[in-house]
Amino acid sequence: MRLRIFTEPQQGASYETLLRAAKTTEEVGFDAFFRSDHYLKMGDVSGLPGPTDSWVTLGALARETKRIRLGTLVTAATFRLPAPLAISVAQVDDMSGGRVDFGFGTGWYEAEHTAYGIPFPSLRERFERFEEQLEILTGLWGTPLGETYSFNGKYYQLADSPALPKPAQAGGPPVIIGGTGPKRTPRLAARYATEYNTPFVNLDEAGPAFERVRAACEEAGRTDPMIYSAAQVVCCGRDEAELRRRAGAIGRDLDDLRDNGLAGTPAEIVDKIGKFAELGCERMYLQLLDLDDLDHIELLASEVLPQV
């Protein structure tokens, strides 16, 4: 089981805050540092100093870190045109020496689109655009050097693109697709993804979601292995007082976190990670909501990471 740190900087974090968290993540031995791709806070928080762009941030972190993988859960397809996005991600992959994992989704948070004047089509159209974008991104990255790429879709058209720059990773960064939709998500994951992620669902939901993707892979005749992963809010404490302090700092109820996240002592968290592993989960994204609490990262590294 690989453990990855996952952050939500739209809730209130400067680049310097993210940098400290990323460097701590690397120093203490975690596999990767991920961030969300949002432009607006959620819930009763200030959100100050305001949003930071995910790929600008990751480009900077690519030069400030050496080992950890970097990525998004998940880049919103509604925010960017596919070909310029392919350029940005390829550049960050090159800047990092091939350490990018590309989480990609349809976009879902309507309020942030309204706040920043970004079109927010219907769910059907978002999925149609998302599928075309997946085809374009992977097509551009996978086009051999010296050849061109063209695409003629319902929403996007490319003609004789030089398909440059190339990512450091041959064929492009691994693609992560998440969600628990019963039909379209498994089909797209089977076709395009290296990794399938279940975001913030319990064990009873994660197991069937994994099975749907396994069935879609079999139906598609896929032979490449799929990596299965899960994202969970994490709240770890050495004792009950520390747990309640950390839960209070992020405005969450500890009992609810125990039921619907990874909350408890290190031993409790290790036990629940083990239950995800029994379902075939190979990676856990630990969502840290208090980025100033670097001791939390260090506690997870010293007491949880060695046991999984």
JSON list of N, CA, C and O in Angstrom, two decimals, residues 93 97 164 184 190 302:
[
{"chain": "A", "resi": 93, "resn": "ASP", "atom": "N", "xyz": [5.64, 17.80, -16.18]},
{"chain": "A", "resi": 93, "resn": "ASP", "atom": "CA", "xyz": [6.25, 16.47, -16.13]},
{"chain": "A", "resi": 93, "resn": "ASP", "atom": "C", "xyz": [7.73, 16.55, -16.46]},
{"chain": "A", "resi": 93, "resn": "ASP", "atom": "O", "xyz": [8.57, 15.91, -15.81]},
{"chain": "A", "resi": 97, "resn": "GLY", "atom": "N", "xyz": [11.14, 15.86, -13.97]},
{"chain": "A", "resi": 97, "resn": "GLY", "atom": "CA", "xyz": [11.88, 14.64, -14.30]},
{"chain": "A", "resi": 97, "resn": "GLY", "atom": "C", "xyz": [10.99, 13.42, -14.40]},
{"chain": "A", "resi": 97, "resn": "GLY", "atom": "O", "xyz": [11.42, 12.30, -14.15]},
{"chain": "A", "resi": 164, "resn": "LEU", "atom": "N", "xyz": [3.56, 18.92, -29.44]},
{"chain": "A", "resi": 164, "resn": "LEU", "atom": "CA", "xyz": [4.70, 19.27, -28.61]},
{"chain": "A", "resi": 164, "resn": "LEU", "atom": "C", "xyz": [4.25, 20.20, -27.49]},
{"chain": "A", "resi": 164, "resn": "LEU", "atom": "O", "xyz": [3.25, 20.90, -27.64]},
{"chain": "A", "resi": 184, "resn": "ARG", "atom": "N", "xyz": [-20.53, 5.27, -17.31]},
{"chain": "A", "resi": 184, "resn": "ARG", "atom": "CA", "xyz": [-19.56, 6.04, -18.09]},
{"chain": "A", "resi": 184, "resn": "ARG", "atom": "C", "xyz": [-18.19, 6.05, -17.44]},
{"chain": "A", "resi": 184, "resn": "ARG", "atom": "O", "xyz": [-17.16, 5.90, -18.13]},
{"chain": "A", "resi": 190, "resn": "ALA", "atom": "N", "xyz": [-11.49, 2.24, -17.99]},
{"chain": "A", "resi": 190, "resn": "ALA", "atom": "CA", "xyz": [-10.94, 1.06, -18.66]},
{"chain": "A", "resi": 190, "resn": "ALA", "atom": "C", "xyz": [-10.19, 1.43, -19.93]},
{"chain": "A", "resi": 190, "resn": "ALA", "atom": "O", "xyz": [-9.18, 0.80, -20.28]},
{"chain": "A", "resi": 302, "resn": "SER", "atom": "N", "xyz": [5.46, 8.44, 10.87]},
{"chain": "A", "resi": 302, "resn": "SER", "atom": "CA", "xyz": [6.18, 7.64, 11.85]},
{"chain": "A", "resi": 302, "resn": "SER", "atom": "C", "xyz": [5.37, 6.47, 12.39]},
{"chain": "A", "resi": 302, "resn": "SER", "atom": "O", "xyz": [5.93, 5.41, 12.70]}
]
